[in-house]
Short mmCIF file of C-alpha atoms and ligand atoms in Angstrom, two decimals:
data_model
loop_
_atom_site.label_atom_id
_atom_site.label_comp_id
_atom_site.label_asym_id
_atom_site.label_seq_id
_atom_site.Cartn_x
_atom_site.Cartn_y
_atom_site.Cartn_z
CA MET I 9 -9.52 -15.48 19.69
CA LEU I 10 -9.32 -12.02 18.15
CA ASP I 11 -11.61 -9.40 19.63
CA PHE I 12 -11.81 -5.73 18.71
CA GLY I 13 -13.47 -4.77 21.97
CA SER I 14 -17.08 -5.41 21.03
CA GLY I 15 -18.83 -7.80 18.76
CA GLU I 16 -18.45 -11.53 18.46
CA PRO I 17 -14.83 -12.72 18.75
CA LEU I 18 -13.38 -14.48 15.72
CA PRO I 19 -12.24 -18.09 15.89
CA ALA I 20 -8.44 -17.88 15.62
CA ALA I 21 -8.46 -20.73 13.08
CA LEU I 22 -10.55 -18.76 10.57
CA THR I 23 -8.49 -18.48 7.38
CA LEU I 24 -8.72 -16.46 4.18
CA GLU I 25 -9.20 -19.69 2.22
CA ALA I 26 -12.04 -20.87 4.51
CA VAL I 27 -13.88 -17.54 4.26
CA HIS I 28 -13.49 -17.37 0.46
CA ALA I 29 -14.63 -20.99 0.10
CA ALA I 30 -17.71 -20.26 2.21
CA VAL I 31 -18.67 -17.27 0.02
CA ALA I 32 -18.12 -19.30 -3.15
CA SER I 33 -20.19 -22.26 -1.88
CA GLU I 34 -23.81 -22.90 -2.83
CA ARG I 35 -24.77 -22.68 0.86
CA TYR I 36 -24.00 -18.97 0.71
CA HIS I 37 -27.25 -18.33 -1.16
CA VAL I 38 -30.65 -19.16 0.28
CA LEU I 39 -33.72 -18.24 -1.79
CA GLY I 40 -31.51 -16.34 -4.24
CA ALA I 41 -29.85 -14.06 -1.65
CA PRO I 42 -26.95 -14.44 0.78
CA SER I 43 -27.93 -16.28 3.95
CA THR I 44 -27.98 -13.86 6.88
CA LYS I 45 -26.43 -16.47 9.13
CA MET I 46 -23.52 -17.05 6.75
CA LEU I 47 -23.10 -13.32 6.08
CA THR I 48 -22.88 -12.45 9.77
CA ARG I 49 -20.32 -15.21 10.32
CA ILE I 50 -18.10 -13.75 7.63
CA SER I 51 -18.64 -9.97 7.80
CA GLY I 52 -16.09 -8.08 9.82
CA THR I 53 -13.49 -10.82 9.72
CA GLY I 54 -11.39 -8.59 7.47
CA LEU I 55 -11.12 -11.61 5.17
CA ALA I 56 -14.35 -11.49 3.13
CA PRO I 57 -13.90 -10.84 -0.62
CA TRP I 58 -15.53 -7.41 -0.33
CA GLU I 59 -13.36 -6.41 2.65
CA ILE I 60 -10.57 -4.91 0.56
CA HIS I 61 -9.33 -2.43 3.19
CA ARG I 62 -9.63 0.58 0.90
CA PRO I 63 -12.46 2.66 -0.51
CA GLN I 64 -14.11 1.33 -3.65
CA LYS I 65 -13.09 3.06 -6.90
CA PHE I 66 -16.65 4.28 -7.54
CA VAL I 67 -16.64 5.91 -4.10
CA ARG I 68 -13.41 7.74 -4.90
CA ASP I 69 -14.95 8.84 -8.21
CA LEU I 70 -18.10 10.09 -6.45
CA VAL I 71 -15.90 12.06 -4.04
CA LEU I 72 -14.11 13.71 -6.99
CA ARG I 73 -17.50 14.57 -8.51
CA GLY I 74 -18.43 16.34 -5.26
CA CYS I 75 -21.36 14.01 -4.51
CA PHE I 76 -20.95 13.95 -0.74
CA SER I 77 -21.97 16.90 1.41
CA GLY I 78 -24.34 17.47 4.31
CA ARG I 79 -25.48 14.39 6.21
CA VAL I 80 -24.39 11.21 4.47
CA LEU I 81 -25.56 7.72 5.48
CA ASP I 82 -23.38 4.71 4.58
CA ALA I 83 -26.00 1.98 4.73
CA GLY I 84 -24.27 -1.29 5.58
CA CYS I 85 -20.82 0.19 6.02
CA GLY I 86 -18.96 -3.10 6.55
CA ILE I 87 -15.46 -2.54 7.91
CA GLY I 88 -15.77 1.15 7.13
CA ASP I 89 -13.24 2.09 4.43
CA ASN I 90 -15.73 3.93 2.21
CA ALA I 91 -17.22 5.87 5.13
CA LEU I 92 -13.83 6.79 6.59
CA PHE I 93 -12.57 7.90 3.18
CA ILE I 94 -15.61 10.13 2.57
CA ALA I 95 -15.38 11.60 6.07
CA LYS I 96 -11.73 12.50 5.52
CA ALA I 97 -11.95 13.68 1.91
CA CYS I 98 -15.17 15.71 2.21
CA PRO I 99 -14.93 18.19 5.10
CA GLN I 100 -18.39 19.45 4.13
CA ALA I 101 -19.93 16.03 4.88
CA HIS I 102 -20.92 14.40 8.15
CA VAL I 103 -20.95 10.66 7.65
CA THR I 104 -23.09 8.23 9.66
CA ALA I 105 -22.08 4.65 8.97
CA VAL I 106 -24.24 1.78 10.17
CA ASP I 107 -24.03 -1.98 9.91
CA VAL I 108 -26.04 -4.81 11.41
CA SER I 109 -22.83 -6.60 12.41
CA PRO I 110 -21.27 -5.34 15.68
CA ARG I 111 -17.99 -6.87 14.58
CA CYS I 112 -17.96 -4.73 11.41
CA VAL I 113 -18.65 -1.60 13.42
CA ALA I 114 -15.93 -2.52 15.93
CA PHE I 115 -13.47 -3.02 13.05
CA ALA I 116 -14.43 0.33 11.45
CA THR I 117 -14.16 2.07 14.83
CA ALA I 118 -10.67 0.64 15.40
CA LYS I 119 -9.61 1.91 11.97
CA ALA I 120 -11.07 5.34 12.68
CA GLY I 121 -8.93 5.42 15.83
CA LEU I 122 -5.81 4.50 13.88
CA ARG I 123 -6.43 7.17 11.27
CA ARG I 124 -6.58 9.91 13.85
CA MET I 125 -2.83 9.26 14.25
CA THR I 126 -2.04 11.05 10.98
CA SER I 127 -3.30 13.65 8.57
CA GLY I 128 -2.39 11.44 5.62
CA LEU I 129 -4.88 9.44 3.65
CA ILE I 130 -4.79 5.72 3.19
CA THR I 131 -4.43 4.84 -0.47
CA LEU I 132 -3.21 1.91 -2.43
CA GLU I 133 -1.45 2.91 -5.60
CA LYS I 134 -3.01 1.74 -8.88
CA PHE I 135 0.41 0.94 -10.36
CA VAL I 136 0.99 -1.49 -7.48
CA ARG I 137 -2.27 -3.30 -8.23
CA ASP I 138 -1.18 -3.48 -11.90
CA LEU I 139 2.25 -4.91 -10.95
CA VAL I 140 0.49 -7.51 -8.76
CA LEU I 141 -1.72 -8.52 -11.70
CA ARG I 142 1.39 -8.83 -13.90
CA GLY I 143 2.90 -11.27 -11.37
CA CYS I 144 5.85 -8.98 -10.51
CA PHE I 145 6.04 -9.81 -6.81
CA SER I 146 7.50 -13.09 -5.66
CA GLY I 147 10.36 -14.14 -3.41
CA ARG I 148 11.71 -11.51 -1.02
CA VAL I 149 10.16 -8.11 -1.72
CA LEU I 150 11.35 -4.83 -0.15
CA ASP I 151 8.93 -1.88 0.03
CA ALA I 152 11.44 0.99 0.31
CA GLY I 153 9.79 3.90 2.17
CA CYS I 154 6.51 2.06 2.80
CA GLY I 155 4.64 4.97 4.39
CA ILE I 156 1.58 3.74 6.26
CA GLY I 157 1.86 0.36 4.60
CA ASP I 158 -1.06 -0.16 2.23
CA ASN I 159 1.01 -1.22 -0.78
CA ALA I 160 3.06 -3.67 1.30
CA LEU I 161 0.01 -5.16 3.03
CA PHE I 162 -1.77 -5.53 -0.31
CA ILE I 163 1.19 -7.32 -1.90
CA ALA I 164 1.60 -9.59 1.12
CA LYS I 165 -2.06 -10.58 0.92
CA ALA I 166 -2.38 -10.82 -2.87
CA CYS I 167 0.93 -12.62 -3.54
CA PRO I 168 1.27 -15.68 -1.28
CA GLN I 169 4.56 -16.49 -3.04
CA ALA I 170 6.11 -13.22 -1.72
CA HIS I 171 7.62 -12.35 1.63
CA VAL I 172 7.41 -8.57 2.05
CA THR I 173 9.80 -6.48 4.13
CA ALA I 174 8.47 -2.94 4.44
CA VAL I 175 10.69 -0.22 5.88
CA ASP I 176 10.28 3.47 6.53
CA VAL I 177 12.45 6.03 8.28
CA SER I 178 9.40 7.26 10.20
CA PRO I 179 8.56 5.13 13.29
CA ARG I 180 5.00 6.51 13.23
CA CYS I 181 4.48 5.20 9.69
CA VAL I 182 5.73 1.78 10.74
CA ALA I 183 3.55 1.79 13.88
CA PHE I 184 0.54 2.66 11.72
CA ALA I 185 1.34 -0.08 9.20
CA THR I 186 1.91 -2.60 12.01
CA ALA I 187 -1.43 -1.79 13.61
CA LYS I 188 -3.15 -2.26 10.26
CA ALA I 189 -1.42 -5.58 9.75
CA GLY I 190 -2.79 -6.59 13.17
CA LEU I 191 -6.34 -5.57 12.25
CA ARG I 192 -6.05 -7.60 9.06
CA ARG I 193 -4.71 -10.54 11.06
CA MET I 194 -1.59 -10.50 8.89
CA THR I 195 0.83 -11.62 11.52
CA SER I 196 1.67 -14.96 9.92
CA GLY I 197 5.24 -14.13 8.91
CA LEU I 198 4.38 -12.98 5.38
CA ILE I 199 5.29 -9.40 6.20
CA THR I 200 8.06 -7.74 8.22
CA LEU I 201 7.63 -4.07 9.12
CA GLU I 202 10.65 -2.14 10.42
CA THR I 203 11.78 1.41 11.05
CA ALA I 204 14.92 1.85 8.94
CA SER I 205 16.65 4.51 6.86
CA LEU I 206 17.85 3.54 3.40
CA THR I 207 20.13 6.58 3.30
CA GLU I 208 21.97 5.84 6.55
CA PRO I 209 25.63 5.33 5.62
CA GLU I 210 26.62 3.68 8.93
CA PRO I 211 25.32 0.09 9.17
CA GLU I 212 25.58 -0.02 12.96
CA ARG I 213 23.00 2.79 13.21
CA GLN I 214 20.66 0.91 10.94
CA ALA I 215 17.95 -1.77 11.37
CA ALA I 216 19.35 -5.25 10.84
CA CYS I 217 16.80 -6.20 8.16
CA VAL I 218 18.46 -3.81 5.71
CA SER I 219 21.97 -3.41 7.15
CA SER I 220 23.33 -6.76 8.29
CA PRO I 221 25.68 -8.41 5.81
CA ALA I 222 23.26 -11.35 5.89
CA SER I 223 20.64 -9.19 4.14
CA ASP I 224 22.95 -8.27 1.23
CA GLY I 225 21.77 -9.57 -2.14
CA THR I 226 18.76 -11.31 -0.59
CA PHE I 227 15.91 -9.29 -2.09
CA ASP I 228 14.33 -10.34 -5.39
CA VAL I 229 12.19 -7.22 -5.89
CA VAL I 230 12.25 -3.63 -4.58
CA LEU I 231 9.16 -1.42 -4.73
CA ASP I 232 9.71 2.34 -4.67
CA SER I 233 6.36 4.11 -4.55
CA SER I 234 7.06 7.85 -4.44
CA THR I 235 10.19 7.50 -2.31
CA PHE I 236 13.04 8.24 -4.77
CA HIS I 237 11.60 11.62 -5.75
CA CYS I 238 11.79 12.74 -2.08
CA PHE I 239 15.60 12.66 -1.93
CA CYS I 240 18.20 15.39 -2.48
CA ASP I 241 21.12 14.56 -4.81
CA ALA I 242 23.39 13.30 -2.01
CA ASP I 243 20.67 11.05 -0.53
CA ARG I 244 19.85 9.68 -3.99
CA GLU I 245 23.39 8.30 -4.18
CA LEU I 246 23.15 6.71 -0.70
CA TYR I 247 19.69 5.31 -1.45
CA ALA I 248 20.72 3.79 -4.80
CA ALA I 249 23.77 2.23 -3.11
CA SER I 250 21.54 0.63 -0.43
CA LEU I 251 19.16 -0.80 -3.02
CA ARG I 252 22.08 -2.11 -5.07
CA ARG I 253 23.52 -3.83 -2.03
CA LEU I 254 20.20 -5.39 -0.99
CA LEU I 255 18.97 -6.65 -4.40
CA ARG I 256 20.28 -9.90 -5.85
CA PRO I 257 21.81 -9.79 -9.35
CA GLY I 258 18.95 -9.91 -11.84
CA GLY I 259 16.52 -8.59 -9.19
CA LYS I 260 13.97 -5.95 -10.22
CA LEU I 261 13.43 -2.44 -8.92
CA PHE I 262 10.10 -0.72 -9.69
CA VAL I 263 10.28 3.06 -9.25
CA ASN I 264 7.14 5.19 -9.63
CA CYS I 265 8.11 8.87 -9.40
CA MET I 266 6.72 12.21 -10.40
CA SER I 267 7.63 13.42 -13.89
CA GLU I 268 8.40 16.91 -15.15
CA ALA I 269 4.99 16.90 -16.90
CA GLU I 270 3.57 17.93 -13.51
CA THR I 271 3.93 21.72 -13.65
CA ARG I 272 1.79 22.78 -10.68
CA PRO I 273 3.89 24.40 -7.96
CA GLY I 274 4.97 22.51 -4.85
CA GLY I 275 5.19 18.80 -4.19
CA PRO I 276 8.29 16.62 -4.46
CA ARG I 277 11.07 16.80 -7.08
CA ARG I 278 10.19 16.09 -10.69
CA VAL I 279 12.32 13.35 -12.21
CA SER I 280 13.04 13.42 -15.96
CA VAL I 281 14.01 10.27 -17.86
CA ALA I 282 17.54 11.66 -18.33
CA GLU I 283 17.86 12.26 -14.59
CA LEU I 284 16.69 8.74 -13.73
CA LEU I 285 19.07 7.27 -16.31
CA SER I 286 21.95 9.28 -14.88
CA MET I 287 21.49 7.34 -11.60
CA PHE I 288 20.48 3.93 -12.93
CA ASN I 289 22.66 2.91 -15.89
CA ARG I 290 25.06 0.14 -16.93
CA GLN I 291 28.07 1.97 -15.45
CA SER I 292 26.40 2.06 -12.03
CA GLY I 293 25.29 -1.57 -12.34
CA TRP I 294 21.69 -1.21 -13.49
CA GLU I 295 19.68 -1.55 -16.67
CA VAL I 296 16.43 0.35 -17.15
CA GLU I 297 14.25 -2.17 -19.01
CA VAL I 298 10.88 -0.40 -19.33
CA ILE I 299 9.67 3.19 -18.96
CA GLU I 300 5.88 3.62 -18.78
CA ASP I 301 3.54 6.56 -18.26
CA SER I 302 1.92 6.22 -14.87
CA VAL I 303 0.11 8.18 -12.18
CA ILE I 304 0.54 8.74 -8.46
CA GLU I 305 -2.76 8.69 -6.60
CA LEU I 306 -3.16 11.48 -4.07
CA HIS I 307 -5.67 12.78 -1.58
CA PRO I 308 -8.74 13.61 -3.71
CA THR I 309 -8.76 17.23 -2.61
CA PHE I 310 -5.07 17.69 -3.57
CA TRP I 311 -4.34 18.24 -7.28
CA GLY I 312 -7.61 16.53 -8.19
CA GLY I 313 -6.49 13.24 -6.66
CA GLN I 314 -3.58 12.37 -8.93
CA THR I 315 -0.41 13.50 -10.61
CA VAL I 316 1.64 12.47 -13.63
CA SER I 317 4.48 10.03 -13.08
CA ARG I 318 6.62 7.42 -14.78
CA LEU I 319 7.00 3.82 -13.76
CA TYR I 320 10.54 2.51 -14.35
CA THR I 321 11.36 -1.19 -14.37
CA VAL I 322 15.06 -1.46 -13.53
CA ARG I 323 17.16 -4.63 -13.37
CA LYS I 324 20.26 -5.00 -11.26
CA LEU I 325 23.05 -6.34 -13.44
C1 SAM N 427 5.84 10.12 -0.45
S1 SAM N 427 5.95 8.95 0.85
C2 SAM N 427 5.43 7.46 0.01
C3 SAM N 427 4.96 6.41 0.97
C4 SAM N 427 4.49 5.09 0.35
N1 SAM N 427 5.55 4.42 -0.37
C5 SAM N 427 3.29 5.32 -0.55
O1 SAM N 427 3.34 5.05 -1.74
O2 SAM N 427 2.25 5.76 -0.01
C6 SAM N 427 7.70 8.69 0.99
C7 SAM N 427 8.06 7.84 2.19
O3 SAM N 427 9.47 7.63 2.21
C8 SAM N 427 9.90 7.63 3.56
N2 SAM N 427 11.34 7.92 3.60
C9 SAM N 427 11.95 9.11 3.40
N3 SAM N 427 13.28 9.00 3.55
C10 SAM N 427 13.54 7.69 3.83
C11 SAM N 427 14.72 6.95 4.09
N4 SAM N 427 15.92 7.54 4.09
N5 SAM N 427 14.63 5.63 4.34
C12 SAM N 427 13.42 5.03 4.36
N6 SAM N 427 12.25 5.69 4.13
C13 SAM N 427 12.30 7.00 3.86
C14 SAM N 427 9.03 8.71 4.21
O4 SAM N 427 8.97 8.60 5.61
C15 SAM N 427 7.68 8.48 3.53
O5 SAM N 427 6.87 7.60 4.27
#
């Protein structure tokens, strides 16, 4: 049984499929509205179709429009992602979030505790959702520099045909991501989270999941969400060599990095097409297949919540 400290414990056998089937069944509606009994059995499991573990897009838009200030009530807050997002993004707001389900409130409270561990904001990148919809993630997927894990956890949940390995050099990021995986009950072997550096040249000082010879050539897909543009020239070389070693021939690398069209001061390095192609080209064993305009989503109070980037689809030859 899983228990978040208060509220009704969840039956351990409860599955995503069972919860989705219950919501899709005719029994879900009584007199034209969801049955309270059914709703309270499902809410706060972290598995219901509306429990997406991130703020809704319209909530992010309302934040950008400055709609939240003063005392804000989230009426029926569920597992709390909208309320937590507003509270973090709008320092001028005090958010009260209520729900009839003690389990929902316990879940939201546990997440609030986790988020006090960092000043970063939990976001799932739009380009990752697009890549999921295009069916880009299957087989062994490496999230290189996973941060606090939202992209990796989303892929692991949305793509049952993928096994995701998510690594970050920061142990705190990995601890955060691991705790979130626990809250989402994602401990079934679909995701591996490890502290590891992809620029460490000495394998013996490196986590086995990315350094042992047994891991060479075993990944089908690598996701780089805002990691490449963090590296200096020397680390870029080490990083590209690690990815080349880990990907199988024909495997795909998706790199979303900030472009030179972003002219505001500060932030990570801008990466021009020429610069990217100087690292990833036929001579170095890669072919850049597609270059698309993209965005990087940011904290809504930083640069208006997003910046200009390019998404590169790169194949290992
Ligand atoms: C800008 S953050 C992006 C995080 C995440 N991918 C996202 O989209 O939210 C870059 C991440 O790369 C990680 N990182 C930096 N150097 C690394 C290295 N050598 N090996 C693995 N991860 C690294 C950082 O700790 C940080 O979490």
